[in-house]
Amino acid sequence: MAETHSLQDFQRPAVSSKVFIQRDYSSGTICKFQTKFPSELESRLDKQQFEETIQTLNNLYAEAEKLGGSSYLEGCLACLTAYTVFLCMETHYEKVLKKIDRYIKDQNEKIYAPRGLLLTDPIERGLRVVEITIFEDRNIGSGR
Amino acid sequence: MHLGESTRECEYSQISTRSSTPMETPYKKKTQKKRKWETFPGRNKFYCDGRIMMAKQTGVFYLTLVLILVTCGLFFTFDCWFLAEQLTPIIPVIGGVLFLFVIGTLLRTSFSDPGVLPRATPDEAADLERQIDVANGSTGYRPPPRTKEVVINGQTVKLKYCFTCKIFRPPRASHCSLCDNCVERFDHHCPWVGNCVGKRNYRFFYMFILSLSFLTVFIFAFVITHIILNSQRIGFLSALKDSPASVLEVVVCFFSVWSIVGLSGFHTYLISSNQTTNEDIKGSWSSKRSKDNYNPYSYGNIFTNCCAALCGPLPPSLIDRRGFIQSDAPQLAPPTNGIPMYGSTQSQQSHMCDQDQCIQSTKFVLQVATTPLLQQQSSEPVILTPENGASIPGRTSLALGGPCTSLPMGQPTPPASTPSLSCHEATDLLPVHGHPHNHSHPLQEQVAHHHFLTPEEVPSPPGMLHCGSPLGHSHTMQGSFYNPASQDSLHEDSVRGLVKLSSV
């Protein structure tokens, strides 16, 4: 798909607008994004797909921040080794961040890119927002 | 006018006389990859190429370090021998362990990122402003401080808008005026450790003061023991004369004990009730405010609160200190007269050398003004620099005769605002090659960091982004300069010089 674009057009699709999905703090300080469907995406995306993406992201972040046996163990081990263990090992949070990265790429490939959208990993925006870039719809040939 | 022209001529001659290939020398220097910490907007100091992050004022931190090192040094040198002989050699061992733990936690607290929130990107800030204006009804006068209310576990919490960082602060975050950063779960700014204490380093801070109180009490107790045991043999005054260092240690420890032990106790209370120093001082969750006031963040019992604060998952740093500055994310395309706007110049597959990139980018930008159809690179807001060296979905067709990188004209950084930047931005693509190498780096920090893009850290006049017309205008301007230029490299340099001048 990328190839056909490059062969057909020399003109890159310009960025038409960006939508920012803000954080949802109703459950406290945990990382959670609002699932409210933004109106700008109505023409491009199903509400259900969007909600599913955001919900999955929220679940993944919840998994990263979960307090449980394994995270306590990791914390205690780290404390005992004066935190030097993190020089060799990834923290649980970082492992989940990688998972999130893969998920976002996957979503972009399968759902968002075909619709002229692009999800930005929230970690690149300091976990403040999920940025969705809307590209101009070249096919319609509308004005810029 | 005449002066301007002569200056321009000087520019020409300067560039041409630098070397036979005028692009190489200056740009070789500028291809030195800049890391993001170098353009960090806050008032922090960075050491060891971004690995260490501290506040601006570090004098008191050095004092802390000196006090601890000197006191412990004196203890091990003068008192330990006696105590090891008279009592047990375990004493110096325990002392040593405590000392190492104290120093370790102190350095960890001082050198790590407390949980700084990166500032909003220009697009985000604009979006928020728009939302606030809509909410306020855009009246003539400056609107009052912006707040957003959110209900957390039944308690209404006000989120304040930070004018410096251009974000609505998450709950429990606060802006540190000393460091000029918003910090998550901001506790306080501690001059003794030379850093803010926030979400990411609170547990280290607590461990530091706890272990320091044990160490202080330990040293105090055993120095007193030493003096007493000694004075039983040779008399009190002789004992004091025998080890004058002990006197100094006692004095230091005596004054430290009260403050450090008191502080440890206070923070133990804060941890068990899941409050920050900030909240406690303001009495945010005090029942004195109202009967219904309670802490919505508390887990209900002391044990869970302690575990959460001390043994919970360690969140990653949100500011990518050691990542390389890449060209910016795609900017919003303002309505223009048909001149397409370009965004990111990121390319993992750009194989051009610096010189070619610069030439190409200059030519490219200037051609934009005249020809809408050009080779371009994709707008890529994300450095999709995965470990697998990847397939970047849909958006990037980087292989397009790849070399043409768009000069960041449409981006916040005007190419001429800093003369080095025009080609610096383009040549920043080269460091991307380094990414795959970095990914194999064992330090996990590197891995997380390469996902980051902080275009806000690139120096930018905000005005450039929001208005379509100046950008369109600047394109036209350059177009008029470009037409007479030839393909000759000298002329290209001149053109570049013109571009710089015209954008100034």
XYZ file of C-alpha atoms in Angstrom:
648
model
C 0.000 0.000 0.000
C 2.801 2.317 0.814
C 4.421 1.393 -2.447
C 1.414 2.206 -4.567
C 1.216 5.572 -2.937
C 4.782 6.321 -3.749
C 4.435 5.226 -7.321
C 1.242 7.067 -7.968
C 1.778 10.276 -6.205
C 4.692 12.455 -5.657
C 2.516 14.505 -3.473
C 2.402 13.492 0.137
C -0.936 13.749 1.798
C -0.869 16.862 3.841
C -1.969 16.897 7.410
C -5.476 18.212 7.539
C -5.922 18.287 11.303
C -5.071 16.581 14.527
C -7.387 15.274 17.140
C -6.242 14.919 20.711
C -7.809 12.371 23.002
C -7.299 13.662 26.502
C -6.732 11.765 29.673
C -9.577 10.536 31.784
C -8.795 11.184 35.428
C -12.051 9.952 36.874
C -10.341 6.856 38.257
C -7.443 8.720 39.721
C -3.961 9.238 38.422
C -3.750 5.993 36.460
C -3.156 6.334 32.759
C -6.513 6.190 31.067
C -7.829 7.957 27.988
C -11.287 9.234 27.272
C -13.319 6.981 25.060
C -15.580 9.742 23.827
C -15.659 9.603 20.037
C -14.437 12.891 18.553
C -16.679 14.446 15.927
C -13.804 15.069 13.524
C -13.390 11.358 12.991
C -17.014 10.667 12.237
C -16.504 10.608 8.512
C -13.473 8.354 8.697
C -13.886 5.829 11.412
C -16.419 3.685 13.176
C -17.217 4.708 16.680
C -16.912 1.133 17.789
C -13.443 0.665 16.333
C -12.228 3.814 17.947
C -13.616 2.846 21.317
C -12.098 -0.563 21.024
C -8.675 0.887 20.300
C -8.821 3.287 23.202
C -10.211 0.687 25.555
C -7.443 -1.733 24.686
C -4.875 0.978 25.275
C -6.444 1.732 28.625
C -6.323 -1.922 29.565
C -2.705 -2.164 28.578
C -1.763 0.851 30.655
C -3.721 -0.547 33.572
C -1.718 -3.728 33.231
C 1.490 -1.722 33.308
C 0.516 0.115 36.470
C -1.122 -2.766 38.224
C -0.231 -3.290 41.845
C 0.113 -6.926 42.450
C 2.344 -9.711 43.536
C 4.703 -9.495 40.609
C 5.173 -5.751 40.787
C 5.813 -5.925 44.512
C 8.371 -8.646 43.985
C 10.072 -6.588 41.355
C 10.067 -3.573 43.647
C 11.502 -5.464 46.574
C 14.154 -7.138 44.480
C 15.119 -3.784 43.049
C 15.353 -2.253 46.497
C 17.520 -5.064 47.770
C 19.904 -4.790 44.863
C 19.982 -1.011 45.277
C 18.154 -0.696 41.966
C 21.135 -1.978 40.042
C 19.006 -4.803 38.743
C 17.424 -2.384 36.286
C 20.713 -2.075 34.490
C 20.229 -5.600 33.200
C 16.523 -6.002 33.309
C 13.579 -4.126 31.922
C 10.932 -2.957 34.293
C 7.478 -4.418 33.947
C 6.191 -1.045 32.826
C 8.696 -0.856 30.019
C 7.762 -4.310 28.815
C 4.147 -3.263 28.598
C 5.108 -0.058 26.811
C 6.694 -2.162 24.115
C 3.530 -4.157 23.874
C 1.577 -0.944 23.484
C 3.925 0.207 20.782
C 3.375 -2.990 18.829
C -0.355 -2.718 19.280
C -0.440 0.840 18.003
C 1.614 -0.062 14.958
C -0.691 -2.934 14.291
C -3.762 -0.744 14.608
C -2.229 1.847 12.335
C -1.497 -0.716 9.680
C -4.818 -2.440 9.780
C -7.349 0.198 10.606
C -6.069 3.735 10.708
C -3.699 4.078 7.804
C -6.214 2.814 5.244
C -8.521 5.558 6.413
C -5.937 8.286 6.217
C -5.394 8.457 9.935
C -2.386 7.932 12.131
C -2.262 7.120 15.801
C 0.659 8.486 17.751
C 1.916 6.501 20.699
C 0.928 8.482 23.814
C 4.349 7.947 25.346
C 5.691 10.317 22.730
C 3.366 12.970 24.080
C 4.267 12.336 27.693
C 1.190 10.156 28.230
C -0.937 13.279 28.029
C -2.895 12.638 24.863
C -3.510 10.147 22.117
C -2.838 12.165 19.022
C -4.674 11.152 15.883
C -3.415 12.825 12.751
C -5.983 13.194 10.010
C -4.526 13.328 6.552
C -6.251 14.974 3.655
C -8.257 12.582 1.587
C -6.398 12.500 -1.688
C -8.907 10.314 -3.431
C -11.614 12.873 -3.240
C -9.201 15.408 -4.676
C -10.619 18.064 -2.472
C -8.984 21.397 -2.074
C -6.311 21.946 0.517
C 20.567 48.934 0.958
C 24.118 49.117 -0.158
C 25.226 47.811 3.167
C 22.778 44.979 2.894
C 24.092 44.058 -0.470
C 27.645 44.141 0.638
C 26.745 42.006 3.592
C 25.178 39.598 1.222
C 28.301 39.585 -0.817
C 30.297 38.928 2.276
C 28.044 35.976 2.901
C 28.837 34.719 -0.541
C 32.517 35.100 -0.128
C 32.506 33.654 3.346
C 30.842 30.533 2.176
C 32.944 30.110 -0.910
C 36.282 30.619 0.765
C 35.765 28.164 3.558
C 36.969 25.165 1.650
C 36.814 23.564 -1.729
C 33.666 21.748 -0.719
C 32.090 24.452 1.338
C 29.293 22.302 2.559
C 31.422 19.702 4.170
C 33.281 21.477 6.902
C 30.510 23.426 8.545
C 28.070 20.632 8.196
C 30.322 17.966 9.432
C 30.429 19.825 12.693
C 26.718 20.240 12.723
C 26.023 16.618 12.012
C 27.017 16.060 15.591
C 23.825 14.586 16.796
C 22.111 16.717 19.345
C 20.381 14.968 22.125
C 17.108 16.147 23.488
C 18.471 17.122 26.852
C 20.443 19.844 25.156
C 17.244 21.613 24.209
C 15.265 20.793 27.295
C 13.059 23.771 28.158
C 13.216 23.440 31.928
C 15.827 24.851 34.257
C 17.621 21.593 34.869
C 21.224 20.672 34.598
C 22.285 17.571 32.761
C 25.457 15.589 33.132
C 27.002 12.538 31.529
C 25.353 13.251 28.200
C 21.860 13.374 29.631
C 22.055 10.410 31.968
C 22.066 12.556 35.071
C 19.453 15.219 35.710
C 19.540 17.689 38.533
C 18.133 21.040 39.545
C 19.908 24.235 38.747
C 21.110 24.950 42.291
C 23.223 22.074 43.452
C 25.316 23.746 46.139
C 23.362 22.310 49.027
C 23.520 18.850 47.510
C 27.305 18.979 47.601
C 27.079 20.106 51.196
C 24.921 17.082 52.005
C 27.385 14.819 50.287
C 30.351 16.350 52.070
C 28.673 16.128 55.459
C 27.839 12.478 54.991
C 31.215 11.549 53.560
C 33.209 13.453 56.158
C 31.228 12.187 59.123
C 31.325 8.607 57.937
C 34.941 8.922 56.984
C 35.851 10.132 60.445
C 33.767 7.385 62.005
C 35.462 4.625 60.049
C 38.905 6.090 60.520
C 38.877 6.925 64.203
C 36.096 5.138 65.958
C 35.724 1.860 64.188
C 39.079 0.430 65.230
C 38.333 0.870 68.856
C 34.817 -0.435 68.543
C 35.857 -3.413 66.448
C 38.410 -4.379 69.041
C 36.431 -3.680 72.121
C 33.033 -4.782 71.035
C 32.587 -6.579 67.743
C 33.841 -6.190 64.177
C 30.281 -6.362 62.927
C 29.863 -2.712 63.831
C 31.985 -1.350 60.997
C 30.352 -3.840 58.609
C 26.859 -2.652 59.431
C 28.095 0.898 59.286
C 29.568 0.265 55.879
C 26.399 -1.267 54.517
C 24.300 1.583 55.833
C 26.724 4.106 54.405
C 26.636 2.539 50.949
C 22.868 2.356 51.011
C 22.623 6.014 52.000
C 24.953 7.159 49.262
C 23.262 4.941 46.689
C 19.788 6.202 47.434
C 20.966 9.790 47.659
C 22.553 9.633 44.251
C 19.571 7.861 42.821
C 17.235 10.545 44.176
C 19.402 13.373 42.993
C 20.219 12.109 39.558
C 16.948 10.705 38.348
C 14.057 12.316 36.603
C 11.454 13.060 39.309
C 8.575 12.619 36.882
C 8.794 15.701 34.742
C 5.915 16.181 32.345
C 7.068 17.234 28.918
C 5.583 20.455 27.658
C 2.759 20.377 25.193
C 3.542 20.297 21.507
C 2.392 23.401 19.639
C -0.490 21.480 18.093
C -1.696 20.281 21.443
C -1.427 23.723 22.957
C -3.376 25.204 20.075
C -6.057 22.562 20.413
C -6.404 23.206 24.126
C -6.533 26.939 23.618
C -9.281 26.489 21.100
C -11.270 24.356 23.493
C -10.808 26.843 26.302
C -11.838 29.736 24.089
C -14.958 27.907 23.093
C -15.733 27.206 26.718
C -15.068 30.758 27.820
C -16.968 32.330 24.999
C -13.873 34.328 23.994
C -14.601 37.544 25.735
C -12.585 40.653 25.307
C -10.615 40.510 28.538
C -8.113 37.904 29.555
C -9.977 34.920 30.919
C -9.427 33.917 34.542
C -7.017 31.090 35.402
C -8.227 28.046 33.647
C -9.371 25.073 35.640
C -11.095 21.858 34.855
C -13.017 19.891 37.422
C -12.944 16.155 37.575
C -14.498 13.753 40.018
C -12.093 11.173 41.352
C -13.503 8.477 43.558
C -16.239 10.780 44.669
C -14.078 13.799 45.383
C -14.110 16.857 43.159
C -10.590 17.742 42.152
C -9.623 20.889 40.262
C -7.112 20.503 37.474
C -5.227 23.687 36.853
C -3.921 24.855 33.521
C -0.188 25.439 33.507
C 0.671 28.504 31.452
C 4.301 27.538 31.141
C 3.834 23.969 30.043
C 0.534 24.647 28.268
C -1.178 21.616 29.699
C -3.835 20.878 32.221
C -1.867 19.413 35.042
C -2.846 15.888 35.992
C -4.106 15.504 39.539
C -1.322 15.688 42.111
C 1.049 17.262 39.644
C 2.512 20.631 40.372
C 4.772 23.075 38.645
C 8.124 23.510 40.326
C 9.133 27.135 40.006
C 12.766 26.354 40.710
C 13.097 23.784 37.972
C 10.390 25.304 35.756
C 8.796 21.933 35.106
C 5.516 20.308 35.881
C 6.258 17.238 37.959
C 3.893 14.342 38.463
C 2.865 13.596 42.013
C 4.953 16.539 43.099
C 6.083 16.201 46.689
C 8.508 19.046 47.164
C 11.700 20.482 45.800
C 14.500 19.336 48.042
C 17.633 21.478 47.959
C 19.483 18.868 50.048
C 19.256 16.375 47.233
C 19.412 19.030 44.556
C 16.296 17.866 42.747
C 12.533 17.769 42.890
C 10.954 14.846 44.664
C 8.124 13.459 42.592
C 6.515 10.321 41.368
C 9.605 8.623 40.033
C 12.068 9.286 42.795
C 9.920 9.489 45.900
C 10.749 5.958 46.964
C 14.470 6.650 46.626
C 14.072 9.818 48.629
C 12.225 7.982 51.359
C 14.808 5.211 51.445
C 17.496 7.853 51.632
C 16.084 9.671 54.635
C 15.161 6.437 56.349
C 18.595 4.927 55.944
C 20.219 8.222 56.800
C 18.295 8.377 60.058
C 19.463 4.853 60.883
C 23.006 5.790 59.960
C 22.920 8.976 61.992
C 21.540 7.213 65.030
C 24.035 4.403 64.527
C 27.024 6.717 64.352
C 25.770 8.844 67.199
C 25.235 5.861 69.434
C 28.557 4.225 68.729
C 30.600 7.361 68.970
C 29.084 8.011 72.376
C 29.852 4.399 73.273
C 33.412 4.869 72.142
C 33.870 7.970 74.246
C 32.277 6.390 77.283
C 34.303 3.199 77.044
C 37.454 5.172 76.512
C 36.750 7.557 79.354
C 36.301 4.616 81.695
C 39.906 3.770 81.027
C 41.620 7.111 80.721
C 39.145 9.666 81.962
C 36.655 11.762 80.122
C 38.793 14.697 79.074
C 41.618 12.451 77.932
C 39.190 10.409 75.912
C 38.009 13.537 74.197
C 41.535 14.612 73.448
C 42.349 11.163 72.204
C 39.773 11.268 69.467
C 38.775 14.836 68.642
C 37.031 13.624 65.513
C 34.461 11.929 67.688
C 33.443 15.263 69.099
C 32.782 16.626 65.638
C 30.807 13.530 64.741
C 28.680 13.804 67.833
C 27.865 17.406 67.120
C 26.915 16.752 63.494
C 24.889 13.699 64.360
C 23.125 15.342 67.247
C 21.745 18.108 65.082
C 21.051 15.772 62.182
C 19.155 13.249 64.241
C 16.365 15.617 65.142
C 15.790 16.845 61.627
C 16.355 13.587 59.745
C 14.458 11.342 62.096
C 11.653 13.870 62.245
C 11.531 14.034 58.465
C 11.482 10.247 58.168
C 8.608 10.078 60.578
C 6.719 12.721 58.660
C 7.214 10.962 55.349
C 6.257 7.631 56.852
C 2.974 9.249 57.812
C 2.583 10.716 54.333
C 3.229 7.378 52.666
C 0.849 5.506 54.882
C -1.917 7.983 54.142
C -0.906 8.329 50.471
C -0.466 12.087 50.509
C 2.179 14.348 49.157
C 3.943 17.035 51.195
C 2.200 19.535 48.957
C -1.249 18.184 49.785
C -0.494 17.887 53.455
C 0.727 21.430 53.767
C -2.293 22.764 51.910
C -4.588 20.517 53.903
C -6.229 19.330 50.705
C -7.677 16.187 52.220
C -7.949 17.343 55.762
C -11.246 16.598 57.461
C -11.070 20.076 58.903
C -12.046 21.459 55.515
C -15.316 19.682 55.415
C -16.792 16.545 56.852
C -16.947 14.880 53.470
C -13.344 15.593 52.646
C -11.244 12.497 52.229
C -8.234 11.453 50.231
C -9.439 9.886 46.984
C -6.041 8.402 46.214
C -5.679 6.383 49.373
C -6.117 2.647 49.005
C -7.840 2.453 52.354
C -5.243 0.676 54.421
C -1.741 1.592 55.491
C -0.106 -1.537 54.161
C -1.384 -1.094 50.601
C -0.497 2.573 50.637
C 3.054 1.787 51.687
C 3.444 -0.979 49.157
C 2.074 1.183 46.398
C 4.440 4.015 47.167
C 7.548 1.950 47.731
C 7.160 -1.252 45.784
C 4.798 -0.285 43.018
C 5.844 -0.316 39.363
C 8.408 2.319 38.513
C 6.983 4.507 35.761
C 9.330 5.350 32.903
C 10.698 8.795 32.270
C 8.391 10.794 30.030
C 11.103 13.096 28.839
C 13.452 11.428 26.449
C 16.718 12.902 27.592
C 19.110 10.873 25.559
C 17.097 10.560 22.404
C 18.310 12.403 19.358
C 16.508 15.433 18.115
C 14.674 14.521 14.972
C 12.919 16.760 12.549
C 9.499 17.716 13.587
C 6.191 16.065 13.327
C 3.917 17.020 10.474
C 2.364 20.347 10.894
C -1.226 21.179 10.155
C -1.677 22.262 6.580
C -3.138 25.727 6.593
C -5.178 26.706 3.571
C -2.769 27.952 0.985
C -2.947 28.736 -2.681
C -1.991 25.280 -3.663
C 1.496 25.086 -2.309
C 1.653 21.855 -0.456
C 3.108 21.937 2.985
C 5.589 19.452 4.118
C 6.192 18.084 7.467
C 8.572 15.666 8.831
C 11.844 14.979 7.278
C 12.401 11.823 9.159
C 13.620 8.975 7.195
C 15.174 5.840 8.300
C 16.200 5.112 4.815
C 17.808 8.337 3.801
C 21.199 7.500 2.610
C 22.339 10.845 1.454
C 25.348 12.510 2.761
C 24.994 15.821 4.575
C 26.038 17.884 1.680
C 23.580 16.426 -0.738
C 20.792 16.669 1.755
C 21.414 20.300 2.272
C 21.590 21.064 -1.374
C 18.574 19.002 -2.088
C 16.569 20.426 0.708
C 17.296 23.958 -0.298
C 16.498 23.271 -3.906
C 13.466 21.394 -2.911
C 12.014 24.095 -0.770
C 12.590 26.722 -3.335
C 11.103 24.590 -6.017
C 8.016 24.274 -3.915
C 7.185 27.809 -4.618
C 7.162 27.154 -8.303
C 6.142 23.557 -8.746
C 3.503 21.766 -6.730
C 4.516 18.329 -7.817
C 7.730 17.307 -6.261
C 9.404 14.427 -4.665
C 8.741 14.458 -1.036
C 9.027 12.439 2.015
C 6.134 11.325 4.030
C 4.875 13.144 6.971
C 5.828 10.975 9.813
C 4.845 12.122 13.215
C 6.319 9.166 14.924
C 9.748 7.868 14.840
C 8.745 4.369 14.208
C 12.087 3.078 15.200
C 11.274 -0.279 16.354
C 13.746 -2.859 17.284
C 12.962 -4.860 14.210
C 14.007 -1.939 12.092
C 10.706 -1.852 10.593
C 7.979 -1.679 8.431
C 6.442 1.637 8.931
C 2.803 1.508 8.090
C 1.268 3.197 5.156
C 2.425 6.700 5.758
C 6.014 6.393 4.847
C 7.173 5.768 1.375
C 10.629 6.715 2.176
C 12.240 5.058 -0.695
C 11.201 7.719 -3.100
C 14.418 8.541 -4.607
C 14.642 9.090 -0.953
C 17.141 11.789 -0.837
C 14.980 14.799 -0.961
C 14.381 15.934 2.475
C 12.087 18.783 2.957
C 13.649 21.657 4.649
C 11.510 22.312 7.646
C 9.846 25.328 6.215
C 6.427 24.266 7.270
C 7.671 23.500 10.687
C 8.126 25.543 13.728
C 11.821 25.879 13.222
C 12.495 28.377 10.509
C 15.555 27.338 8.642
C 17.219 30.643 9.066
C 16.504 31.416 12.644
C 19.607 29.582 13.517
C 21.791 29.338 10.485
C 23.019 25.958 11.502
C 19.547 24.563 11.787
C 18.591 24.503 8.174
C 20.965 21.771 7.379
C 21.172 20.547 10.899
C 17.582 19.457 10.666
C 18.110 17.726 7.382
C 21.266 16.084 8.468
C 19.669 14.949 11.655
C 18.320 12.175 9.580
C 21.688 10.581 9.587
C 21.642 9.854 13.273
C 18.611 7.758 12.616
C 21.007 5.231 11.280
C 22.344 5.037 14.718
C 19.029 3.967 16.065
C 19.242 0.334 15.186
C 22.513 0.275 16.987
C 21.065 1.966 19.921
C 18.295 -0.490 20.046
C 20.616 -3.284 20.713
C 22.016 -1.375 23.604
C 21.437 -3.273 26.784
C 20.335 -0.318 28.819
C 16.598 -0.464 28.792
C 16.356 3.290 28.913
C 17.549 3.503 25.351
C 14.847 1.211 24.161
C 12.048 3.199 25.628
C 13.486 6.484 24.558
C 13.523 5.851 20.889
C 9.827 6.004 20.771
C 9.878 9.557 21.768
C 9.568 12.592 19.676
C 9.536 15.889 21.348
C 9.205 18.415 18.642
C 8.425 21.002 21.223
C 12.011 20.949 22.231
C 13.128 22.217 18.899
C 13.428 25.951 19.249
C 10.539 27.531 17.526
C 8.666 30.705 17.285
C 5.113 29.622 17.930
C 3.782 32.054 15.430
C 5.208 30.101 12.576
C 2.956 27.216 13.182
C -0.413 28.734 13.498
C -0.594 31.187 10.677
C -0.810 29.904 7.200
C -0.016 33.127 5.476
C 3.504 33.797 6.741
C 4.521 30.377 5.583
C 2.928 30.824 2.228
C 4.537 34.199 2.051
C 7.935 32.911 2.829
C 7.583 30.322 0.148
C 6.773 32.924 -2.434
C 9.655 35.034 -1.292
C 12.102 32.297 -1.770
C 10.582 31.426 -5.058
C 11.469 34.816 -6.349
C 15.013 34.435 -5.168
C 15.430 31.029 -6.541
C 14.607 31.523 -10.150
C 17.875 33.031 -11.234
C 19.968 30.472 -9.331
C 21.718 27.711 -11.183
C 22.634 24.200 -10.261
C 26.150 25.201 -9.520
C 27.120 24.307 -5.955
C 28.452 27.729 -5.288
C 25.172 29.163 -6.294
C 23.391 26.663 -4.180
C 25.313 27.826 -1.213
C 24.448 31.328 -2.129
C 20.854 30.381 -2.453
C 20.973 28.854 0.924
C 22.505 31.972 2.268
C 19.704 33.912 0.659
C 17.156 31.636 2.170
C 18.649 32.292 5.565
C 18.714 35.994 5.021
C 15.240 36.191 3.667
C 13.811 34.295 6.583
C 15.505 36.466 9.158
